[in-house]
Amino acid sequence: MAPSTDTRPQAREVPEAATDSGPETLTFAKALNAALADEMAADPTVVVFGEDVGPLGGVFRITDGLTARFGADRCFDTPLAESGIMGMAVGMAMNGLRPVVEMQFDAFAYPAFEQVVSHVAKMSNRTRGKVKLPLVIRIPYAGGIGGVEHHCDSSEAYYAHTPGLTVVAPATVADAYTLLRDAVRLNDPVVFLEPKKLYWSKETVDLAALRRAADEALRTGGRISGGIGTAAVARPGTDATLVAYGPSVSTALAAAAAAEAEGRSLEVIDLRSIVPYDDATVDASVRRTGRAVVVAEAPGFASVASEIAARISERCFHSLAAPVLRVTGFDIPYPAPKLEHWFLPGVDRILDAVDELQWDEPDAPGSTAAAGTGTDPR
């Protein structure tokens, strides 16, 4: 099959949805599973492979039932060789397939990093757009599950820093479904970061409606409305903005709820995708509230949180009443399971940062502005 040369989503024939069951309780994991099944049903070029993703259904059961339904030639196990998995995906994508590969845990993806940086990210630019790589790299990532090192890394900065990659981190059940379907149909590579601690979280969603919207976009060759590249206001507020993505969104929402009890109204922005980054939604919120705190699990130095803080400072400087602060993981390797609650951003650390956003008059006695506050990560 000839290499893909068209960057646009292509219109395809899509089977009608079997049922319209309305709202239902769904886990994050089941939403991902449904997205993969629906894309495989709609497009015979979509193939899924990785370590234990075949008959077992993956260690987190995200691919459960796909081998039985679609056959072992479309959902299959690979050897324990991540670089080989990625190299095979590159070759398959160059020859007309749409591979979706699973890196079993975040840090397990590092042996494949050379393939990602040197070939996955650069192939389109290297060929002046003549060879596209429509592949998705699914990575269960981040902490909060009591795991050890190599199982709880927040590796988003490596990928976000690499031109040529789209980087997505959903935080809700509905977004798990919609963003994964959007990722599979892009004609360029996507790193899809799945927060492990959210796999068994539940929400009531209308999966049938989400499926109809995705299928309609597929029929017309368009993008899913509200797909990759658009942030969301997860909670409206007026006094300060919390910017978060992936596993940190639920923590930011908990902090906003706690702040409300103390009389402060915090807006929470869920980025949804890190690359492309939605400046417009973030900037509009910060210009309205005048204060911002960025929340992320990854170590703070040279991080995605650092980039977000810099962009807000540059673009919203004249609207800011205080320096942009960050609440992040510490600059250490991921700690032992019994210590991870000290490492991960929590409600108290976020509220402490909000307290430091210079709420009093600059010249008032005891003013934090007069005393001076730094912008170091909390």
mmCIF file of C-alpha atoms in Angstrom:
data_model
loop_
_atom_site.group_PDB
_atom_site.id
_atom_site.type_symbol
_atom_site.label_atom_id
_atom_site.label_comp_id
_atom_site.label_asym_id
_atom_site.label_seq_id
_atom_site.Cartn_x
_atom_site.Cartn_y
_atom_site.Cartn_z
ATOM 1 C CA MET A 1 0.000 0.000 0.000
ATOM 2 C CA ALA A 2 1.369 3.449 -0.900
ATOM 3 C CA PRO A 3 2.510 5.724 1.908
ATOM 4 C CA SER A 4 -0.053 8.258 3.132
ATOM 5 C CA THR A 5 0.469 11.788 1.766
ATOM 6 C CA ASP A 6 -2.730 13.535 2.905
ATOM 7 C CA THR A 7 -2.739 15.298 6.277
ATOM 8 C CA ARG A 8 -6.488 15.587 6.420
ATOM 9 C CA PRO A 9 -8.838 13.054 8.019
ATOM 10 C CA GLN A 10 -10.470 11.026 5.268
ATOM 11 C CA ALA A 11 -14.193 10.414 4.898
ATOM 12 C CA ARG A 12 -14.989 6.744 5.512
ATOM 13 C CA GLU A 13 -17.992 4.463 5.565
ATOM 14 C CA VAL A 14 -18.972 3.866 9.191
ATOM 15 C CA PRO A 15 -21.437 1.226 10.443
ATOM 16 C CA GLU A 16 -24.448 2.675 12.232
ATOM 17 C CA ALA A 17 -24.299 2.416 16.033
ATOM 18 C CA ALA A 18 -26.172 -0.696 17.209
ATOM 19 C CA THR A 19 -27.929 0.941 20.163
ATOM 20 C CA ASP A 20 -28.772 4.346 21.598
ATOM 21 C CA SER A 21 -28.808 3.529 25.286
ATOM 22 C CA GLY A 22 -28.460 7.076 26.649
ATOM 23 C CA PRO A 23 -26.420 8.036 29.730
ATOM 24 C CA GLU A 24 -24.594 5.194 31.479
ATOM 25 C CA THR A 25 -21.942 4.721 34.131
ATOM 26 C CA LEU A 26 -18.608 4.065 32.479
ATOM 27 C CA THR A 27 -15.034 3.695 33.703
ATOM 28 C CA PHE A 28 -12.097 5.545 32.143
ATOM 29 C CA ALA A 29 -10.660 2.161 31.111
ATOM 30 C CA LYS A 30 -13.881 1.030 29.458
ATOM 31 C CA ALA A 31 -14.124 4.302 27.544
ATOM 32 C CA LEU A 32 -10.639 3.721 26.105
ATOM 33 C CA ASN A 33 -11.576 0.149 25.235
ATOM 34 C CA ALA A 34 -14.738 1.337 23.470
ATOM 35 C CA ALA A 35 -12.789 3.952 21.498
ATOM 36 C CA LEU A 36 -10.319 1.357 20.235
ATOM 37 C CA ALA A 37 -13.095 -1.087 19.326
ATOM 38 C CA ASP A 38 -15.068 1.580 17.469
ATOM 39 C CA GLU A 39 -12.052 2.746 15.455
ATOM 40 C CA MET A 40 -11.117 -0.851 14.610
ATOM 41 C CA ALA A 41 -14.696 -1.498 13.481
ATOM 42 C CA ALA A 42 -14.739 1.655 11.358
ATOM 43 C CA ASP A 43 -11.300 1.262 9.772
ATOM 44 C CA PRO A 44 -9.711 -2.099 8.837
ATOM 45 C CA THR A 45 -6.274 -0.476 8.716
ATOM 46 C CA VAL A 46 -6.270 0.130 12.498
ATOM 47 C CA VAL A 47 -4.121 -2.480 14.281
ATOM 48 C CA VAL A 48 -3.310 -2.754 18.001
ATOM 49 C CA PHE A 49 -0.219 -4.401 19.443
ATOM 50 C CA GLY A 50 2.120 -4.390 22.432
ATOM 51 C CA GLU A 51 3.120 -6.458 25.447
ATOM 52 C CA ASP A 52 0.224 -8.640 26.701
ATOM 53 C CA VAL A 53 -2.432 -6.652 24.806
ATOM 54 C CA GLY A 54 -3.704 -9.727 22.910
ATOM 55 C CA PRO A 55 -5.744 -12.469 24.624
ATOM 56 C CA LEU A 56 -4.941 -11.101 28.110
ATOM 57 C CA GLY A 57 -6.278 -7.659 27.184
ATOM 58 C CA GLY A 58 -3.313 -5.722 28.625
ATOM 59 C CA VAL A 59 -2.247 -5.351 32.254
ATOM 60 C CA PHE A 60 -4.948 -2.684 32.701
ATOM 61 C CA ARG A 61 -7.433 -4.498 30.412
ATOM 62 C CA ILE A 62 -7.689 -1.575 27.989
ATOM 63 C CA THR A 63 -7.579 -3.955 25.021
ATOM 64 C CA ASP A 64 -9.852 -6.554 26.611
ATOM 65 C CA GLY A 65 -11.827 -8.506 24.007
ATOM 66 C CA LEU A 66 -10.252 -6.894 20.938
ATOM 67 C CA THR A 67 -8.378 -10.021 19.837
ATOM 68 C CA ALA A 68 -11.514 -12.151 20.190
ATOM 69 C CA ARG A 69 -13.610 -9.667 18.197
ATOM 70 C CA PHE A 70 -11.176 -8.567 15.486
ATOM 71 C CA GLY A 71 -8.735 -11.459 15.288
ATOM 72 C CA ALA A 72 -5.095 -12.039 16.221
ATOM 73 C CA ASP A 73 -3.862 -10.297 13.081
ATOM 74 C CA ARG A 74 -5.337 -6.966 14.245
ATOM 75 C CA CYS A 75 -4.706 -7.136 18.021
ATOM 76 C CA PHE A 76 -1.662 -9.137 19.038
ATOM 77 C CA ASP A 77 1.160 -9.561 21.544
ATOM 78 C CA THR A 78 4.758 -8.595 20.903
ATOM 79 C CA PRO A 79 8.058 -9.584 22.523
ATOM 80 C CA LEU A 80 9.263 -7.514 25.489
ATOM 81 C CA ALA A 81 11.157 -5.126 23.207
ATOM 82 C CA GLU A 82 9.778 -1.589 23.125
ATOM 83 C CA SER A 83 12.224 -0.335 20.506
ATOM 84 C CA GLY A 84 11.142 -3.197 18.256
ATOM 85 C CA ILE A 85 7.469 -2.375 18.865
ATOM 86 C CA MET A 86 8.060 1.216 17.812
ATOM 87 C CA GLY A 87 10.184 0.319 14.807
ATOM 88 C CA MET A 88 7.514 -2.083 13.581
ATOM 89 C CA ALA A 89 4.858 0.603 14.038
ATOM 90 C CA VAL A 90 6.884 3.025 11.929
ATOM 91 C CA GLY A 91 7.151 0.524 9.091
ATOM 92 C CA MET A 92 3.467 -0.368 9.257
ATOM 93 C CA ALA A 93 2.409 3.298 9.279
ATOM 94 C CA MET A 94 4.674 4.049 6.296
ATOM 95 C CA ASN A 95 2.875 1.307 4.391
ATOM 96 C CA GLY A 96 -0.721 2.309 4.946
ATOM 97 C CA LEU A 97 -1.741 0.923 8.347
ATOM 98 C CA ARG A 98 -2.776 2.864 11.463
ATOM 99 C CA PRO A 99 -0.915 1.222 14.368
ATOM 100 C CA VAL A 100 -1.956 1.837 17.976
ATOM 101 C CA VAL A 101 0.812 0.561 20.240
ATOM 102 C CA GLU A 102 0.834 0.221 24.016
ATOM 103 C CA MET A 103 3.907 0.901 26.142
ATOM 104 C CA GLN A 104 2.982 -1.106 29.224
ATOM 105 C CA PHE A 105 4.221 1.528 31.709
ATOM 106 C CA ASP A 106 5.559 5.064 31.271
ATOM 107 C CA ALA A 107 9.233 4.349 31.899
ATOM 108 C CA PHE A 108 9.058 1.162 29.798
ATOM 109 C CA ALA A 109 8.775 3.497 26.796
ATOM 110 C CA TYR A 110 12.313 4.836 27.218
ATOM 111 C CA PRO A 111 13.984 2.030 25.209
ATOM 112 C CA ALA A 112 11.746 3.152 22.303
ATOM 113 C CA PHE A 113 12.601 6.823 22.761
ATOM 114 C CA GLU A 114 15.277 6.855 20.063
ATOM 115 C CA GLN A 115 12.740 5.570 17.525
ATOM 116 C CA VAL A 116 10.221 8.197 18.640
ATOM 117 C CA VAL A 117 12.580 11.168 18.496
ATOM 118 C CA SER A 118 14.663 10.165 15.472
ATOM 119 C CA HIS A 119 11.989 8.692 13.208
ATOM 120 C CA VAL A 120 8.389 8.979 14.467
ATOM 121 C CA ALA A 121 8.628 12.717 15.088
ATOM 122 C CA LYS A 122 10.754 13.568 12.040
ATOM 123 C CA MET A 123 9.472 11.390 9.198
ATOM 124 C CA SER A 124 6.965 13.906 7.835
ATOM 125 C CA ASN A 125 9.470 16.780 7.917
ATOM 126 C CA ARG A 126 12.239 14.559 6.523
ATOM 127 C CA THR A 127 10.107 13.682 3.481
ATOM 128 C CA ARG A 128 8.634 17.174 3.086
ATOM 129 C CA GLY A 129 5.226 15.786 4.040
ATOM 130 C CA LYS A 130 5.235 12.966 1.489
ATOM 131 C CA VAL A 131 5.337 10.193 4.132
ATOM 132 C CA LYS A 132 2.986 10.562 7.079
ATOM 133 C CA LEU A 133 2.997 8.354 10.165
ATOM 134 C CA PRO A 134 -0.586 7.940 11.413
ATOM 135 C CA LEU A 135 0.217 6.072 14.625
ATOM 136 C CA VAL A 136 -0.752 6.366 18.294
ATOM 137 C CA ILE A 137 1.596 5.567 21.180
ATOM 138 C CA ARG A 138 -0.543 4.791 24.243
ATOM 139 C CA ILE A 139 1.363 5.217 27.503
ATOM 140 C CA PRO A 140 -0.147 4.461 30.938
ATOM 141 C CA TYR A 141 1.584 7.173 32.977
ATOM 142 C CA ALA A 142 1.989 9.134 36.232
ATOM 143 C CA GLY A 143 1.535 8.041 39.835
ATOM 144 C CA GLY A 144 -1.109 7.681 42.490
ATOM 145 C CA ILE A 145 -1.342 3.879 42.341
ATOM 146 C CA GLY A 146 1.336 2.938 44.867
ATOM 147 C CA GLY A 147 3.737 1.816 42.167
ATOM 148 C CA VAL A 148 7.505 1.834 42.155
ATOM 149 C CA GLU A 149 9.963 3.615 39.865
ATOM 150 C CA HIS A 150 9.627 2.758 36.148
ATOM 151 C CA HIS A 151 5.864 2.489 36.784
ATOM 152 C CA CYS A 152 4.925 6.042 37.839
ATOM 153 C CA ASP A 153 6.985 8.461 35.738
ATOM 154 C CA SER A 154 5.469 11.629 34.339
ATOM 155 C CA SER A 155 7.348 11.715 31.039
ATOM 156 C CA GLU A 156 5.301 14.314 29.152
ATOM 157 C CA ALA A 157 8.101 16.903 28.968
ATOM 158 C CA TYR A 158 10.285 14.615 26.826
ATOM 159 C CA TYR A 159 7.555 14.273 24.210
ATOM 160 C CA ALA A 160 6.219 17.837 24.414
ATOM 161 C CA HIS A 161 9.755 19.124 23.780
ATOM 162 C CA THR A 162 10.044 17.079 20.582
ATOM 163 C CA PRO A 163 8.692 18.890 17.488
ATOM 164 C CA GLY A 164 6.555 16.653 15.314
ATOM 165 C CA LEU A 165 4.579 14.976 18.103
ATOM 166 C CA THR A 166 1.045 15.627 19.313
ATOM 167 C CA VAL A 167 0.779 14.986 23.073
ATOM 168 C CA VAL A 168 -2.592 14.292 24.701
ATOM 169 C CA ALA A 169 -3.526 13.722 28.372
ATOM 170 C CA PRO A 170 -7.251 13.183 29.037
ATOM 171 C CA ALA A 171 -8.700 13.639 32.522
ATOM 172 C CA THR A 172 -12.338 12.566 32.134
ATOM 173 C CA VAL A 173 -14.148 9.464 30.940
ATOM 174 C CA ALA A 174 -15.764 11.311 28.044
ATOM 175 C CA ASP A 175 -12.417 12.732 26.935
ATOM 176 C CA ALA A 176 -10.783 9.305 27.174
ATOM 177 C CA TYR A 177 -13.199 8.128 24.490
ATOM 178 C CA THR A 178 -13.333 11.228 22.295
ATOM 179 C CA LEU A 179 -9.638 12.130 22.337
ATOM 180 C CA LEU A 180 -8.494 8.562 21.627
ATOM 181 C CA ARG A 181 -10.793 8.301 18.622
ATOM 182 C CA ASP A 182 -9.536 11.684 17.429
ATOM 183 C CA ALA A 183 -5.926 10.539 17.940
ATOM 184 C CA VAL A 184 -6.347 7.336 15.918
ATOM 185 C CA ARG A 185 -7.615 9.194 12.878
ATOM 186 C CA LEU A 186 -4.950 11.885 12.807
ATOM 187 C CA ASN A 187 -2.443 11.403 10.010
ATOM 188 C CA ASP A 188 0.474 12.379 12.261
ATOM 189 C CA PRO A 189 1.882 10.617 15.357
ATOM 190 C CA VAL A 190 0.199 11.080 18.732
ATOM 191 C CA VAL A 191 1.580 10.298 22.201
ATOM 192 C CA PHE A 192 -1.524 9.443 24.208
ATOM 193 C CA LEU A 193 -0.825 9.662 27.958
ATOM 194 C CA GLU A 194 -3.324 7.734 30.099
ATOM 195 C CA PRO A 195 -3.314 8.582 33.833
ATOM 196 C CA LYS A 196 -3.201 5.196 35.540
ATOM 197 C CA LYS A 197 -4.909 6.406 38.699
ATOM 198 C CA LEU A 198 -7.983 7.316 36.627
ATOM 199 C CA TYR A 199 -8.440 3.939 34.915
ATOM 200 C CA TRP A 200 -11.132 2.826 37.363
ATOM 201 C CA SER A 201 -12.733 6.226 37.891
ATOM 202 C CA LYS A 202 -16.399 6.345 36.853
ATOM 203 C CA GLU A 203 -18.646 8.962 35.301
ATOM 204 C CA THR A 204 -22.113 9.004 33.832
ATOM 205 C CA VAL A 205 -21.696 9.690 30.126
ATOM 206 C CA ASP A 206 -23.830 9.307 27.012
ATOM 207 C CA LEU A 207 -21.501 6.994 25.106
ATOM 208 C CA ALA A 208 -24.001 6.616 22.281
ATOM 209 C CA ALA A 209 -24.013 10.387 21.731
ATOM 210 C CA LEU A 210 -20.208 10.531 21.816
ATOM 211 C CA ARG A 211 -20.096 7.656 19.327
ATOM 212 C CA ARG A 212 -22.527 9.383 16.983
ATOM 213 C CA ALA A 213 -20.486 12.585 17.042
ATOM 214 C CA ALA A 214 -17.257 10.720 16.296
ATOM 215 C CA ASP A 215 -18.851 8.622 13.562
ATOM 216 C CA GLU A 216 -20.401 11.677 11.921
ATOM 217 C CA ALA A 217 -17.007 13.389 11.809
ATOM 218 C CA LEU A 218 -15.547 10.237 10.293
ATOM 219 C CA ARG A 219 -18.209 10.106 7.567
ATOM 220 C CA THR A 220 -17.565 13.702 6.553
ATOM 221 C CA GLY A 221 -13.791 13.565 6.849
ATOM 222 C CA GLY A 222 -13.817 16.310 9.494
ATOM 223 C CA ARG A 223 -12.419 16.556 13.011
ATOM 224 C CA ILE A 224 -14.409 15.722 16.129
ATOM 225 C CA SER A 225 -15.809 18.869 17.717
ATOM 226 C CA GLY A 226 -13.949 19.568 20.954
ATOM 227 C CA GLY A 227 -11.180 17.139 20.035
ATOM 228 C CA ILE A 228 -7.394 17.467 20.311
ATOM 229 C CA GLY A 229 -6.111 21.019 20.688
ATOM 230 C CA THR A 230 -8.949 22.450 22.735
ATOM 231 C CA ALA A 231 -8.828 23.023 26.494
ATOM 232 C CA ALA A 232 -11.939 23.010 28.688
ATOM 233 C CA VAL A 233 -13.148 25.023 31.643
ATOM 234 C CA ALA A 234 -13.618 22.177 34.127
ATOM 235 C CA ARG A 235 -14.942 24.496 36.838
ATOM 236 C CA PRO A 236 -15.765 28.202 36.443
ATOM 237 C CA GLY A 237 -14.399 30.724 38.955
ATOM 238 C CA THR A 238 -13.508 34.373 39.370
ATOM 239 C CA ASP A 239 -10.584 34.825 41.808
ATOM 240 C CA ALA A 240 -7.726 32.722 40.368
ATOM 241 C CA THR A 241 -7.077 30.104 37.667
ATOM 242 C CA LEU A 242 -5.716 26.607 38.267
ATOM 243 C CA VAL A 243 -4.235 25.129 35.064
ATOM 244 C CA ALA A 244 -3.888 21.321 35.037
ATOM 245 C CA TYR A 245 -3.914 18.291 32.752
ATOM 246 C CA GLY A 246 -4.299 14.524 33.037
ATOM 247 C CA PRO A 247 -4.063 13.191 36.613
ATOM 248 C CA SER A 248 -3.780 16.661 38.165
ATOM 249 C CA VAL A 249 -7.190 17.888 37.019
ATOM 250 C CA SER A 250 -9.105 15.957 39.688
ATOM 251 C CA THR A 251 -6.691 17.271 42.338
ATOM 252 C CA ALA A 252 -7.179 20.840 41.108
ATOM 253 C CA LEU A 253 -10.957 20.393 41.216
ATOM 254 C CA ALA A 254 -10.736 19.120 44.806
ATOM 255 C CA ALA A 255 -8.653 22.169 45.712
ATOM 256 C CA ALA A 256 -11.195 24.476 44.075
ATOM 257 C CA ALA A 257 -13.998 22.860 46.071
ATOM 258 C CA ALA A 258 -12.020 23.312 49.292
ATOM 259 C CA ALA A 259 -11.254 26.949 48.404
ATOM 260 C CA GLU A 260 -14.944 27.658 47.915
ATOM 261 C CA ALA A 261 -15.516 26.749 51.549
ATOM 262 C CA GLU A 262 -12.920 29.406 52.421
ATOM 263 C CA GLY A 263 -14.626 32.036 50.276
ATOM 264 C CA ARG A 264 -12.411 31.896 47.184
ATOM 265 C CA SER A 265 -13.664 31.111 43.693
ATOM 266 C CA LEU A 266 -11.085 29.195 41.648
ATOM 267 C CA GLU A 267 -11.451 28.422 37.954
ATOM 268 C CA VAL A 268 -9.975 25.107 36.774
ATOM 269 C CA ILE A 269 -8.710 24.731 33.202
ATOM 270 C CA ASP A 270 -8.262 21.172 31.891
ATOM 271 C CA LEU A 271 -5.723 21.408 29.040
ATOM 272 C CA ARG A 272 -6.745 18.008 27.542
ATOM 273 C CA SER A 273 -3.885 18.237 25.032
ATOM 274 C CA ILE A 274 -0.405 19.527 25.882
ATOM 275 C CA VAL A 275 0.645 19.799 22.218
ATOM 276 C CA PRO A 276 -1.066 21.595 20.561
ATOM 277 C CA TYR A 277 -1.517 23.933 23.515
ATOM 278 C CA ASP A 278 -4.696 26.014 23.736
ATOM 279 C CA ASP A 279 -3.363 29.488 24.562
ATOM 280 C CA ALA A 280 -6.712 31.159 23.912
ATOM 281 C CA THR A 281 -8.686 29.331 26.610
ATOM 282 C CA VAL A 282 -5.935 29.626 29.234
ATOM 283 C CA ASP A 283 -5.216 33.281 28.483
ATOM 284 C CA ALA A 284 -8.904 34.250 28.577
ATOM 285 C CA SER A 285 -9.264 32.704 32.019
ATOM 286 C CA VAL A 286 -6.104 34.268 33.482
ATOM 287 C CA ARG A 287 -6.893 37.712 32.074
ATOM 288 C CA ARG A 288 -10.279 37.472 33.766
ATOM 289 C CA THR A 289 -9.051 36.243 37.184
ATOM 290 C CA GLY A 290 -5.627 37.954 37.239
ATOM 291 C CA ARG A 291 -3.925 35.095 39.076
ATOM 292 C CA ALA A 292 -2.741 31.617 38.072
ATOM 293 C CA VAL A 293 -1.288 28.427 39.564
ATOM 294 C CA VAL A 294 -0.100 25.569 37.332
ATOM 295 C CA VAL A 295 -0.530 22.073 38.800
ATOM 296 C CA ALA A 296 1.321 18.998 37.470
ATOM 297 C CA GLU A 297 2.772 15.775 38.883
ATOM 298 C CA ALA A 298 6.072 15.879 36.977
ATOM 299 C CA PRO A 299 9.187 17.375 38.621
ATOM 300 C CA GLY A 300 9.041 21.143 38.202
ATOM 301 C CA PHE A 301 12.472 21.963 36.734
ATOM 302 C CA ALA A 302 12.385 22.423 32.936
ATOM 303 C CA SER A 303 8.879 20.972 32.871
ATOM 304 C CA VAL A 304 5.610 21.415 30.972
ATOM 305 C CA ALA A 305 4.442 23.394 34.026
ATOM 306 C CA SER A 306 7.421 25.717 33.540
ATOM 307 C CA GLU A 307 6.476 26.300 29.890
ATOM 308 C CA ILE A 308 2.859 27.030 30.818
ATOM 309 C CA ALA A 309 3.931 29.504 33.507
ATOM 310 C CA ALA A 310 6.244 31.242 31.030
ATOM 311 C CA ARG A 311 3.563 31.489 28.343
ATOM 312 C CA ILE A 312 1.036 32.932 30.788
ATOM 313 C CA SER A 313 3.585 35.440 32.083
ATOM 314 C CA GLU A 314 4.520 36.557 28.576
ATOM 315 C CA ARG A 315 1.005 36.750 27.160
ATOM 316 C CA CYS A 316 -0.978 37.933 30.203
ATOM 317 C CA PHE A 317 1.628 40.082 31.991
ATOM 318 C CA HIS A 318 -0.468 43.251 32.148
ATOM 319 C CA SER A 319 -3.442 41.335 33.596
ATOM 320 C CA LEU A 320 -1.523 39.582 36.381
ATOM 321 C CA ALA A 321 -1.870 40.706 39.996
ATOM 322 C CA ALA A 322 0.805 38.225 41.155
ATOM 323 C CA PRO A 323 3.551 36.001 39.726
ATOM 324 C CA VAL A 324 2.389 32.718 38.209
ATOM 325 C CA LEU A 325 3.141 29.896 40.657
ATOM 326 C CA ARG A 326 3.656 26.189 40.124
ATOM 327 C CA VAL A 327 2.724 23.191 42.282
ATOM 328 C CA THR A 328 4.588 20.160 40.956
ATOM 329 C CA GLY A 329 6.375 16.981 41.908
ATOM 330 C CA PHE A 330 9.802 17.451 43.450
ATOM 331 C CA ASP A 331 13.045 17.259 41.451
ATOM 332 C CA ILE A 332 13.833 13.700 42.528
ATOM 333 C CA PRO A 333 13.295 10.202 41.088
ATOM 334 C CA TYR A 334 9.803 8.885 41.800
ATOM 335 C CA PRO A 335 9.694 7.853 45.479
ATOM 336 C CA ALA A 336 8.754 4.564 47.116
ATOM 337 C CA PRO A 337 5.007 3.820 47.310
ATOM 338 C CA LYS A 338 4.667 4.789 50.982
ATOM 339 C CA LEU A 339 6.188 8.205 50.256
ATOM 340 C CA GLU A 340 4.379 9.157 47.029
ATOM 341 C CA HIS A 341 1.721 11.196 48.861
ATOM 342 C CA TRP A 342 4.499 13.593 49.905
ATOM 343 C CA PHE A 343 5.687 13.871 46.280
ATOM 344 C CA LEU A 344 2.404 14.348 44.453
ATOM 345 C CA PRO A 345 0.670 17.750 44.391
ATOM 346 C CA GLY A 346 -2.216 17.740 46.875
ATOM 347 C CA VAL A 347 -5.030 20.024 47.928
ATOM 348 C CA ASP A 348 -3.076 21.614 50.798
ATOM 349 C CA ARG A 349 -0.063 22.454 48.613
ATOM 350 C CA ILE A 350 -2.321 23.994 45.967
ATOM 351 C CA LEU A 351 -4.209 26.089 48.529
ATOM 352 C CA ASP A 352 -0.894 27.225 50.048
ATOM 353 C CA ALA A 353 0.160 28.446 46.601
ATOM 354 C CA VAL A 354 -3.166 30.229 46.112
ATOM 355 C CA ASP A 355 -2.649 31.967 49.478
ATOM 356 C CA GLU A 356 0.638 33.374 48.148
ATOM 357 C CA LEU A 357 -0.941 35.081 45.129
ATOM 358 C CA GLN A 358 -0.712 38.563 46.700
ATOM 359 C CA TRP A 359 -4.305 39.078 47.710
ATOM 360 C CA ASP A 360 -3.691 42.205 49.793
ATOM 361 C CA GLU A 361 -2.649 45.693 48.709
ATOM 362 C CA PRO A 362 1.061 45.936 47.765
ATOM 363 C CA ASP A 363 1.789 48.653 50.342
ATOM 364 C CA ALA A 364 -0.261 47.188 53.188
ATOM 365 C CA PRO A 365 1.576 46.026 56.349
ATOM 366 C CA GLY A 366 2.444 42.352 56.098
ATOM 367 C CA SER A 367 1.741 42.313 52.375
ATOM 368 C CA THR A 368 3.181 39.280 50.602
ATOM 369 C CA ALA A 369 3.931 41.589 47.687
ATOM 370 C CA ALA A 370 5.923 43.915 49.918
ATOM 371 C CA ALA A 371 7.784 40.974 51.460
ATOM 372 C CA GLY A 372 8.443 39.472 48.035
ATOM 373 C CA THR A 373 7.553 35.962 46.946
ATOM 374 C CA GLY A 374 9.472 33.785 44.549
ATOM 375 C CA THR A 375 8.198 31.643 41.726
ATOM 376 C CA ASP A 376 9.867 28.406 42.764
ATOM 377 C CA PRO A 377 7.731 25.281 42.479
ATOM 378 C CA ARG A 378 5.969 24.496 45.735
#
